[in-house]
Short mmCIF file of C-alpha atoms in Angstrom, two decimals:
data_model
loop_
_atom_site.label_atom_id
_atom_site.label_comp_id
_atom_site.label_asym_id
_atom_site.label_seq_id
_atom_site.Cartn_x
_atom_site.Cartn_y
_atom_site.Cartn_z
CA GLU A 738 97.81 -66.24 84.56
CA GLU A 739 100.77 -64.53 86.60
CA SER A 740 97.99 -62.70 88.79
CA GLY A 741 96.20 -65.98 89.90
CA LEU A 742 93.18 -64.50 88.62
CA ARG A 743 92.02 -66.46 85.94
CA PRO A 744 91.27 -69.77 88.20
CA ALA A 745 88.65 -67.93 90.28
CA VAL A 746 87.45 -66.30 87.16
CA ASP A 747 87.07 -69.85 85.30
CA MET A 748 85.27 -71.29 88.87
CA TYR A 749 82.82 -68.46 88.46
CA LEU A 750 81.94 -68.75 85.12
CA GLN A 751 81.19 -72.16 84.98
CA THR A 752 79.71 -72.83 88.58
CA GLY A 753 78.48 -69.57 89.91
CA GLN A 754 79.93 -70.92 93.57
CA ASN A 755 81.28 -68.97 95.96
CA SER A 756 80.40 -65.24 94.22
CA MET A 757 80.69 -63.26 97.65
CA LYS A 758 84.10 -64.64 98.04
CA PHE A 759 84.96 -63.94 94.00
CA PHE A 760 83.56 -60.41 94.40
CA ALA A 761 85.33 -59.66 97.57
CA ASP A 762 88.81 -60.54 95.77
CA LEU A 763 88.19 -59.38 92.53
CA ASN A 764 89.05 -55.51 93.20
CA GLU A 765 91.79 -56.26 95.21
CA HIS A 766 93.48 -58.41 92.63
CA LEU A 767 93.04 -55.36 90.16
CA LEU A 768 95.29 -53.21 92.27
CA ILE A 769 99.34 -52.91 91.78
CA PRO A 770 101.69 -52.62 94.84
CA VAL A 771 101.87 -48.78 96.11
CA ALA A 772 105.20 -48.51 95.20
CA LYS A 773 104.76 -49.48 91.59
CA ALA A 774 101.46 -46.87 91.72
CA LYS A 775 103.46 -44.03 92.68
CA GLU A 776 105.67 -44.71 89.66
CA THR A 777 103.11 -45.51 86.94
CA GLY A 778 100.58 -42.93 88.44
CA THR A 779 97.73 -45.36 88.70
CA ARG A 780 96.74 -47.72 91.10
CA TYR A 781 95.33 -50.42 88.68
CA ASN A 782 96.86 -52.68 86.60
CA THR A 783 95.32 -51.60 83.57
CA PRO A 784 96.66 -54.42 81.52
CA LEU A 785 94.99 -56.87 83.86
CA ILE A 786 91.84 -54.93 83.73
CA ASN A 787 91.69 -54.91 79.96
CA SER A 788 92.56 -58.65 79.69
CA LEU A 789 89.98 -59.38 82.16
CA VAL A 790 87.28 -57.70 80.03
CA LEU A 791 88.19 -59.70 76.82
CA TYR A 792 88.79 -62.79 78.41
CA VAL A 793 85.21 -62.69 80.09
CA GLY A 794 83.56 -61.19 76.84
CA ILE A 795 85.05 -63.87 74.95
CA LYS A 796 83.45 -66.85 77.22
CA ALA A 797 80.21 -64.75 77.52
CA ILE A 798 79.97 -65.01 73.64
CA ALA A 799 80.70 -68.60 73.78
CA GLN A 800 77.85 -69.45 76.56
CA LEU A 801 75.37 -67.42 74.22
CA ASN A 802 76.11 -68.86 71.15
CA LYS A 803 75.34 -72.85 73.12
CA LYS A 804 72.15 -71.40 74.18
CA SER A 805 68.97 -70.14 72.17
CA THR A 806 68.24 -66.68 71.33
CA SER A 807 66.29 -65.92 74.27
CA ALA A 808 69.44 -66.44 76.36
CA SER A 809 69.63 -63.59 79.48
CA LEU A 810 72.57 -61.18 79.07
CA GLN A 811 71.34 -59.32 82.40
CA HIS A 812 71.31 -62.88 84.23
CA SER A 813 74.66 -64.25 83.16
CA ALA A 814 77.82 -64.63 84.98
CA PRO A 815 79.87 -62.47 83.19
CA MET A 816 77.20 -59.66 83.32
CA GLY A 817 77.46 -60.04 87.01
CA ILE A 818 81.54 -59.42 86.62
CA PHE A 819 80.73 -56.24 84.59
CA ASP A 820 77.96 -55.31 86.89
CA HIS A 821 80.10 -55.69 89.88
CA LEU A 822 83.15 -53.82 88.19
CA ALA A 823 80.97 -51.00 87.71
CA SER A 824 79.50 -50.85 90.33
CA THR A 825 82.15 -51.15 93.23
CA LEU A 826 85.23 -49.64 91.41
CA ASP A 827 85.73 -46.00 92.28
CA ALA A 828 86.24 -43.31 89.59
CA GLU A 829 89.78 -44.18 88.14
CA GLY A 830 88.87 -47.92 88.06
CA ARG A 831 85.52 -47.75 86.60
CA TYR A 832 87.17 -45.46 84.10
CA LEU A 833 89.56 -47.77 82.89
CA PHE A 834 87.14 -50.89 83.14
CA LEU A 835 84.78 -48.80 80.77
CA ASN A 836 87.73 -47.99 78.62
CA ALA A 837 88.61 -51.65 78.23
CA ILE A 838 84.62 -52.25 77.12
CA ALA A 839 85.07 -49.30 74.53
CA ASN A 840 88.40 -51.03 73.11
CA GLN A 841 86.34 -53.93 71.82
CA LEU A 842 83.76 -52.15 69.79
CA ARG A 843 85.17 -52.44 66.30
CA PHE A 844 83.79 -53.70 63.19
CA PRO A 845 80.30 -55.71 62.76
CA ASN A 846 80.80 -59.12 64.58
CA ASN A 847 79.54 -60.60 67.51
CA HIS A 848 82.41 -59.26 69.83
CA THR A 849 81.42 -55.57 68.82
CA HIS A 850 77.74 -56.50 69.24
CA TYR A 851 77.82 -58.36 72.86
CA PHE A 852 80.14 -55.52 73.92
CA SER A 853 78.02 -52.88 72.72
CA CYS A 854 75.21 -54.53 74.24
CA VAL A 855 77.10 -54.84 77.64
CA LEU A 856 77.78 -50.90 77.86
CA LEU A 857 74.02 -50.00 76.82
CA PHE A 858 72.94 -52.20 79.54
CA LEU A 859 75.57 -51.08 82.22
CA PHE A 860 74.18 -47.18 81.17
CA ALA A 861 70.33 -48.32 81.17
CA GLU A 862 70.40 -50.30 84.97
CA ALA A 863 73.19 -47.63 86.30
CA ARG A 864 72.14 -47.17 90.04
CA HIS A 865 73.77 -43.55 89.78
CA GLU A 866 74.31 -41.02 87.42
CA ILE A 867 77.92 -40.87 87.67
CA LEU A 868 78.42 -44.24 85.64
CA GLN A 869 76.17 -42.97 82.99
CA GLU A 870 78.56 -39.70 82.74
CA GLN A 871 81.63 -41.77 82.73
CA ILE A 872 79.98 -44.13 80.10
CA THR A 873 79.34 -41.21 77.93
CA ARG A 874 82.71 -39.50 78.73
CA VAL A 875 84.79 -42.64 77.45
CA LEU A 876 82.68 -42.49 74.05
CA LEU A 877 82.72 -38.87 73.38
CA GLU A 878 86.69 -39.10 74.18
CA ARG A 879 86.64 -41.02 70.83
CA LEU A 880 84.51 -39.62 69.00
CA ILE A 881 86.02 -35.79 69.05
CA VAL A 882 89.10 -37.11 67.36
CA HIS A 883 89.58 -36.98 63.60
CA ARG A 884 87.88 -39.96 61.79
CA PRO A 885 87.55 -42.66 60.80
CA HIS A 886 85.74 -44.00 63.74
CA PRO A 887 85.11 -47.58 64.67
CA TRP A 888 81.92 -48.83 63.42
CA GLY A 889 80.97 -50.11 66.84
CA LEU A 890 81.73 -47.30 68.70
CA LEU A 891 79.32 -45.23 66.24
CA ILE A 892 76.65 -47.62 66.49
CA THR A 893 76.96 -47.87 70.28
CA PHE A 894 76.79 -43.82 70.78
CA ILE A 895 74.18 -43.17 68.32
CA GLU A 896 71.80 -46.01 69.92
CA LEU A 897 72.29 -44.43 73.18
CA ILE A 898 71.25 -41.16 72.27
CA LYS A 899 68.46 -41.84 70.06
CA ASN A 900 66.79 -44.77 71.76
CA ARG A 901 64.19 -43.09 74.51
CA ARG A 902 64.69 -46.33 76.49
CA TYR A 903 68.27 -44.41 77.81
CA LYS A 904 66.48 -40.86 78.11
CA PHE A 905 69.80 -39.66 77.32
CA TRP A 906 69.09 -36.29 76.95
CA GLU A 907 67.35 -36.06 80.13
CA HIS A 908 70.40 -36.43 82.44
CA SER A 909 71.99 -33.28 83.91
CA PHE A 910 75.62 -34.02 82.71
CA THR A 911 74.08 -33.87 79.04
CA GLN A 912 72.51 -29.84 80.06
CA CYS A 913 75.20 -28.67 82.51
CA ALA A 914 76.74 -26.15 80.27
CA PRO A 915 75.92 -24.41 76.88
CA GLU A 916 79.64 -25.80 75.73
CA ILE A 917 78.77 -29.02 76.58
CA ASP A 918 75.47 -29.11 75.00
CA LYS A 919 77.17 -27.43 71.69
CA LEU A 920 79.86 -30.53 72.19
CA PHE A 921 76.68 -33.26 72.31
CA ASP A 922 75.13 -31.19 68.94
CA SER A 923 78.43 -31.46 67.09
CA VAL A 924 79.06 -34.99 67.62
CA ALA A 925 75.45 -35.91 66.86
CA ARG A 926 75.66 -34.25 63.79
CA SER A 927 78.81 -35.77 62.77
CA CYS A 928 77.34 -39.27 63.70
CA MET A 929 74.28 -38.92 61.78
CA ASN A 930 72.74 -37.33 58.83
CA PRO A 931 72.09 -33.81 59.72
CA ALA A 932 67.73 -34.15 59.67
CA ALA A 933 68.20 -36.99 62.12
CA ALA A 934 70.72 -35.19 64.27
CA ALA A 935 68.72 -32.38 64.46
CA THR A 936 65.68 -34.32 65.85
CA VAL A 937 67.88 -36.27 68.26
CA ALA A 938 69.23 -33.08 69.84
CA ASP A 939 65.59 -32.45 70.26
CA GLY A 940 65.19 -35.32 72.30
CA THR A 941 62.87 -36.82 70.42
CA PRO A 942 64.94 -39.43 68.42
CA ALA A 943 63.88 -40.12 64.86
CA VAL A 944 64.41 -44.34 64.79
CA SER A 945 63.36 -44.38 60.84
CA GLN A 946 65.97 -41.71 60.08
CA ILE A 947 69.04 -43.55 61.17
CA GLY A 948 70.40 -46.93 60.08
CA VAL A 949 71.82 -48.69 63.28
CA VAL A 950 71.11 -51.59 65.55
CA ASN A 951 67.63 -52.83 65.76
CA ASP A 952 66.68 -53.48 69.27
CA SER A 953 65.10 -56.59 68.19
CA SER A 954 68.69 -58.02 67.24
CA LEU A 955 69.93 -57.18 70.97
CA PRO A 956 70.05 -60.27 73.55
CA LYS A 957 67.01 -60.20 75.89
CA VAL A 958 67.54 -58.01 79.05
#
């Protein structure tokens, strides 16, 4: 409320009007004064980014629940906000934004399912590989720490590396160094049973070996 962003977000989500002005102003709302940025070490209002992502997600889920099961994630107003932020923020802002999404990958419910779909959609539709690399980084940073890992985090990462749609193992950042290759292999094995992990590491996901999100349960994109 204090940032003055909520009324603009509500107006866009409800009507979709003045989208050019809304998007032009959105990124500026997420910045903090230069003097404060020097003190905090970041140009961005991190709590506001976290609140924005959560608020838009809650509104999106409410909209999807009111519509038929064929409601499109891709062409929704909430996804427009997420796609805009992923495409236009600089590396620092995008990293904070992606972490805000990852924070919502928790236990099995509509909330986790929605944000998992958002992250996978952003990866699949990324215009530049840097976005896909940052999404992977955000997930890996949470997976390399000691267990237990949140359910939503695990199923999102497993879906990403096993589903041929995302062509995960074809991206250059997965093969840039032997150490990185070993890291991915280690994380894959810790997330799945050995047989499935070995198959995924070879770039040919064994869908039948892994009990994760079924594609048919995802919102249509």
